[in-house]
XYZ file of C-alpha atoms in Angstrom:
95
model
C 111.771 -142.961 199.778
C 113.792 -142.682 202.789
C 117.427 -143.992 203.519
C 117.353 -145.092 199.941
C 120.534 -146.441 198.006
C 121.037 -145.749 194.200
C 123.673 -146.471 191.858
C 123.419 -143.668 189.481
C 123.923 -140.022 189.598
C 121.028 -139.294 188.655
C 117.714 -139.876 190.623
C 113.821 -140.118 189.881
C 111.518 -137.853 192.481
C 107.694 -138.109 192.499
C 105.249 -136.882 194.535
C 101.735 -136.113 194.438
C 99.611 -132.820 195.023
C 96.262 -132.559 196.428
C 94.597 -129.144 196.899
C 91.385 -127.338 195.812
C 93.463 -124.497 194.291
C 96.753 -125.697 193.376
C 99.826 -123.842 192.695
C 103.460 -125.091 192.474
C 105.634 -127.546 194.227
C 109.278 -127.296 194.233
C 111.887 -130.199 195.437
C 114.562 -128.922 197.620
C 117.925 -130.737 198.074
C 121.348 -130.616 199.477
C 123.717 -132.292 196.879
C 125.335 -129.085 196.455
C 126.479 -128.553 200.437
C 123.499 -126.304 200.741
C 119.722 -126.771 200.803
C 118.120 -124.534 197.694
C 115.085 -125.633 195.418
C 116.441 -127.428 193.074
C 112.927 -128.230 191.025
C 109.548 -126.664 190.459
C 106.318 -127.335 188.931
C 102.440 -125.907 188.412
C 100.206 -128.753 189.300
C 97.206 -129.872 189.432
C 94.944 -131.415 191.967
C 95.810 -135.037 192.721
C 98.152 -135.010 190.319
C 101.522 -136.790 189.956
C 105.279 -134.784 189.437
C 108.172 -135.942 188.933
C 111.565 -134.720 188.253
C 115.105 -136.700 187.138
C 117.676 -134.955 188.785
C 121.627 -135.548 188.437
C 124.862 -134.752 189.442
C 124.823 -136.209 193.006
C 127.463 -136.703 194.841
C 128.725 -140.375 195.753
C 129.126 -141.486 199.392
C 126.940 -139.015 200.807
C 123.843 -138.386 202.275
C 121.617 -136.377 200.321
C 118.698 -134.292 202.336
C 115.803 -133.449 200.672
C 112.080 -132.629 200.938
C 108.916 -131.307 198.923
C 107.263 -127.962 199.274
C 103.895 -126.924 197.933
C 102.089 -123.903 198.023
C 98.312 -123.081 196.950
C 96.580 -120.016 194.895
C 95.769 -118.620 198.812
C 99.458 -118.751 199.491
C 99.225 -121.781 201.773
C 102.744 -123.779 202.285
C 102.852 -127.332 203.890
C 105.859 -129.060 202.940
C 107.500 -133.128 203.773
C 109.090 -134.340 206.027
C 112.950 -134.459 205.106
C 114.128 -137.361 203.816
C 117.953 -138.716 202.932
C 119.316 -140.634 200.459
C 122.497 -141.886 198.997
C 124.416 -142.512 196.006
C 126.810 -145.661 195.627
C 127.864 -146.507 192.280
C 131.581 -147.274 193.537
C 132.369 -150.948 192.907
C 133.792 -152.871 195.573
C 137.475 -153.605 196.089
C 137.918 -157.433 195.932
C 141.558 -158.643 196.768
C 143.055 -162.579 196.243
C 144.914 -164.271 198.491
């Protein structure tokens, strides 16, 4: 997901692994003001991870990205994505 909205604090990650010897993957994100893993998790090979994180901030853009590394100590990681959170309710005003 990328440029994706949400209405709640809290947000559902998932990604998938594939690897002959898999290690860990950890999900990195900004909502604090500073890009740290946030996340990790052992996995397995073609297997699906997910996380529920919360506590986002709302109104701004949230960075974020995957990083996985292998028993050989190989890393490839995502691309970053953003997202945002907007559970503010709009302002409506009669005339």
């Amino acid at each position: 997901m990328n440029n994706a909205q949400f209405t709640s604090k809290e947000v559902f990650f998932n990604a998938t692994g594939f690897d002959r010897n898999p290690d860990s993957c950890r999900l990195y994100h900004n909502a604090t003001g500073t890009l740290v893993a946030n996340m990790s998790t052992a996995y397995s090979n073609n297997t699906k991870f997910e996380f529920t994180v919360g506590g986002f901030p709302e109104e701004t853009g949230i960075a974020y990205f995957w990083r996985c590394t292998d028993l050989a100590g190989n890393v490839n990681w995502t691309n970053n994505r953003t997202i945002s959170v907007d559970s503010i309710k709009p302002v409506i005003t009669l005339n």
